PDB file of C-alpha atoms in Angstrom:
ATOM      1  CA  UNK T   1       7.585   9.313 -11.883  1.00  0.00           C
ATOM      2  CA  UNK T   2       9.002   5.943 -11.005  1.00  0.00           C
ATOM      3  CA  UNK T   3       7.516   3.829  -8.219  1.00  0.00           C
ATOM      4  CA  UNK T   4       9.806   1.273  -6.615  1.00  0.00           C
ATOM      5  CA  UNK T   5       8.464  -1.355  -4.213  1.00  0.00           C
ATOM      6  CA  UNK T   6      10.934  -3.124  -1.971  1.00  0.00           C
ATOM      7  CA  UNK T   7       9.791  -6.188  -0.049  1.00  0.00           C
ATOM      8  CA  UNK T   8      11.526  -6.889   3.254  1.00  0.00           C
ATOM      9  CA  UNK T   9      11.582 -10.351   4.760  1.00  0.00           C
ATOM     10  CA  UNK T  10      13.399  -9.600   8.018  1.00  0.00           C
ATOM     11  CA  UNK T  11      11.814  -7.794  10.941  1.00  0.00           C
ATOM     12  CA  UNK T  12      15.108  -6.307  12.136  1.00  0.00           C
ATOM     13  CA  UNK T  13      15.579  -4.115   9.069  1.00  0.00           C
ATOM     14  CA  UNK T  14      12.771  -1.699   9.970  1.00  0.00           C
ATOM     15  CA  UNK T  15      14.847   0.236  12.540  1.00  0.00           C
ATOM     16  CA  UNK T  16      17.675   0.725  10.018  1.00  0.00           C
ATOM     17  CA  UNK T  17      15.318   2.072   7.360  1.00  0.00           C
ATOM     18  CA  UNK T  18      13.538   4.417   9.779  1.00  0.00           C
ATOM     19  CA  UNK T  19      16.855   5.741  11.091  1.00  0.00           C
ATOM     20  CA  UNK T  20      18.049   6.304   7.511  1.00  0.00           C
ATOM     21  CA  UNK T  21      14.860   8.190   6.656  1.00  0.00           C
ATOM     22  CA  UNK T  22      14.764  10.391   9.763  1.00  0.00           C
ATOM     23  CA  UNK T  23      18.484  11.183   9.813  1.00  0.00           C
ATOM     24  CA  UNK T  24      18.347  11.914   6.073  1.00  0.00           C
ATOM     25  CA  UNK T  25      16.072  14.890   6.689  1.00  0.00           C
ATOM     26  CA  UNK T  26      18.855  17.439   7.104  1.00  0.00           C
ATOM     27  CA  UNK T  27      17.342  20.480   5.455  1.00  0.00           C
ATOM     28  CA  UNK T  28      14.275  22.361   6.627  1.00  0.00           C
ATOM     29  CA  UNK T  29      12.540  21.680   3.310  1.00  0.00           C
ATOM     30  CA  UNK T  30      13.062  17.892   3.580  1.00  0.00           C
ATOM     31  CA  UNK T  31       9.792  16.038   4.070  1.00  0.00           C
ATOM     32  CA  UNK T  32       8.657  12.648   5.293  1.00  0.00           C
ATOM     33  CA  UNK T  33       5.061  11.495   5.677  1.00  0.00           C
ATOM     34  CA  UNK T  34       4.623   9.114   8.598  1.00  0.00           C
ATOM     35  CA  UNK T  35       1.212   7.737   7.698  1.00  0.00           C
ATOM     36  CA  UNK T  36      -0.455   5.968  10.667  1.00  0.00           C
ATOM     37  CA  UNK T  37       2.665   6.275  12.828  1.00  0.00           C
ATOM     38  CA  UNK T  38       2.793   7.929  16.263  1.00  0.00           C
ATOM     39  CA  UNK T  39       5.715  10.325  15.653  1.00  0.00           C
ATOM     40  CA  UNK T  40       9.008  10.818  13.847  1.00  0.00           C
ATOM     41  CA  UNK T  41      10.926   9.204  16.714  1.00  0.00           C
ATOM     42  CA  UNK T  42      12.707   6.099  15.387  1.00  0.00           C
ATOM     43  CA  UNK T  43      12.148   4.051  18.546  1.00  0.00           C
ATOM     44  CA  UNK T  44       8.430   4.886  18.720  1.00  0.00           C
ATOM     45  CA  UNK T  45       7.946   4.059  15.048  1.00  0.00           C
ATOM     46  CA  UNK T  46       9.850   0.785  15.499  1.00  0.00           C
ATOM     47  CA  UNK T  47       7.641  -0.154  18.464  1.00  0.00           C
ATOM     48  CA  UNK T  48       4.520   0.655  16.412  1.00  0.00           C
ATOM     49  CA  UNK T  49       5.684  -1.584  13.552  1.00  0.00           C
ATOM     50  CA  UNK T  50       6.501  -4.427  15.933  1.00  0.00           C
ATOM     51  CA  UNK T  51       3.185  -4.072  17.790  1.00  0.00           C
ATOM     52  CA  UNK T  52       1.348  -4.230  14.470  1.00  0.00           C
ATOM     53  CA  UNK T  53       3.423  -7.242  13.410  1.00  0.00           C
ATOM     54  CA  UNK T  54       2.187  -9.108  16.512  1.00  0.00           C
ATOM     55  CA  UNK T  55      -1.215  -9.354  14.772  1.00  0.00           C
ATOM     56  CA  UNK T  56       0.255 -11.389  11.929  1.00  0.00           C
ATOM     57  CA  UNK T  57      -1.676 -14.660  11.746  1.00  0.00           C
ATOM     58  CA  UNK T  58       0.841 -16.566   9.632  1.00  0.00           C
ATOM     59  CA  UNK T  59       4.328 -16.274  11.146  1.00  0.00           C
ATOM     60  CA  UNK T  60       5.756 -17.994   8.062  1.00  0.00           C
ATOM     61  CA  UNK T  61       4.698 -15.115   5.810  1.00  0.00           C
ATOM     62  CA  UNK T  62       7.742 -14.246   3.752  1.00  0.00           C
ATOM     63  CA  UNK T  63       7.198 -10.479   3.316  1.00  0.00           C
ATOM     64  CA  UNK T  64       7.177  -8.629   6.631  1.00  0.00           C
ATOM     65  CA  UNK T  65       6.767  -5.083   5.292  1.00  0.00           C
ATOM     66  CA  UNK T  66       6.942  -3.045   2.104  1.00  0.00           C
ATOM     67  CA  UNK T  67       8.971   0.078   1.395  1.00  0.00           C
ATOM     68  CA  UNK T  68       7.564   2.264  -1.381  1.00  0.00           C
ATOM     69  CA  UNK T  69       9.763   4.860  -3.080  1.00  0.00           C
ATOM     70  CA  UNK T  70       8.378   7.560  -5.368  1.00  0.00           C
ATOM     71  CA  UNK T  71      11.193   8.867  -7.536  1.00  0.00           C
ATOM     72  CA  UNK T  72      11.318  11.757  -9.997  1.00  0.00           C
ATOM     73  CA  UNK T  73      13.788  12.609 -12.747  1.00  0.00           C
ATOM     74  CA  UNK T  74      16.362  15.261 -11.799  1.00  0.00           C
ATOM     75  CA  UNK T  75      15.109  17.550 -14.551  1.00  0.00           C
ATOM     76  CA  UNK T  76      11.647  17.550 -12.908  1.00  0.00           C
ATOM     77  CA  UNK T  77      12.911  18.765  -9.528  1.00  0.00           C
ATOM     78  CA  UNK T  78      12.873  22.402 -10.666  1.00  0.00           C
ATOM     79  CA  UNK T  79       9.130  22.063 -11.304  1.00  0.00           C
ATOM     80  CA  UNK T  80       8.190  20.282  -8.060  1.00  0.00           C
ATOM     81  CA  UNK T  81       7.897  22.021  -4.703  1.00  0.00           C
ATOM     82  CA  UNK T  82       7.058  20.518  -1.305  1.00  0.00           C
ATOM     83  CA  UNK T  83       3.284  21.162  -1.471  1.00  0.00           C
ATOM     84  CA  UNK T  84       3.136  19.387  -4.843  1.00  0.00           C
ATOM     85  CA  UNK T  85       5.257  16.490  -3.611  1.00  0.00           C
ATOM     86  CA  UNK T  86       3.142  16.131  -0.494  1.00  0.00           C
ATOM     87  CA  UNK T  87      -0.065  16.116  -2.572  1.00  0.00           C
ATOM     88  CA  UNK T  88       1.388  13.412  -4.847  1.00  0.00           C
ATOM     89  CA  UNK T  89       2.511  11.307  -1.862  1.00  0.00           C
ATOM     90  CA  UNK T  90      -0.838  11.625  -0.078  1.00  0.00           C
ATOM     91  CA  UNK T  91      -2.713  10.707  -3.253  1.00  0.00           C
ATOM     92  CA  UNK T  92      -0.458   7.667  -3.616  1.00  0.00           C
ATOM     93  CA  UNK T  93      -1.060   6.634  -0.012  1.00  0.00           C
TER      94      UNK T  93
END
């Protein structure tokens, strides 16, 4: 498993990422965990992120939010099903 952390410095990029994630779930078996978010609606999630960002005490902070990606080798996909992937993601969270 490879873990990739992407640091975002611009507040406007959150809507693009959320839209990419939600619209990328085309198949019934696709999965996304929205931890501490109100729903899978892009606008509601964007509002939640922005409301949370209002609590930032240092507006000069360079990193606004982090995007974590858990990636597996293609040869491992035959051995991983959704319950296993969800367990791994929840343990990581």
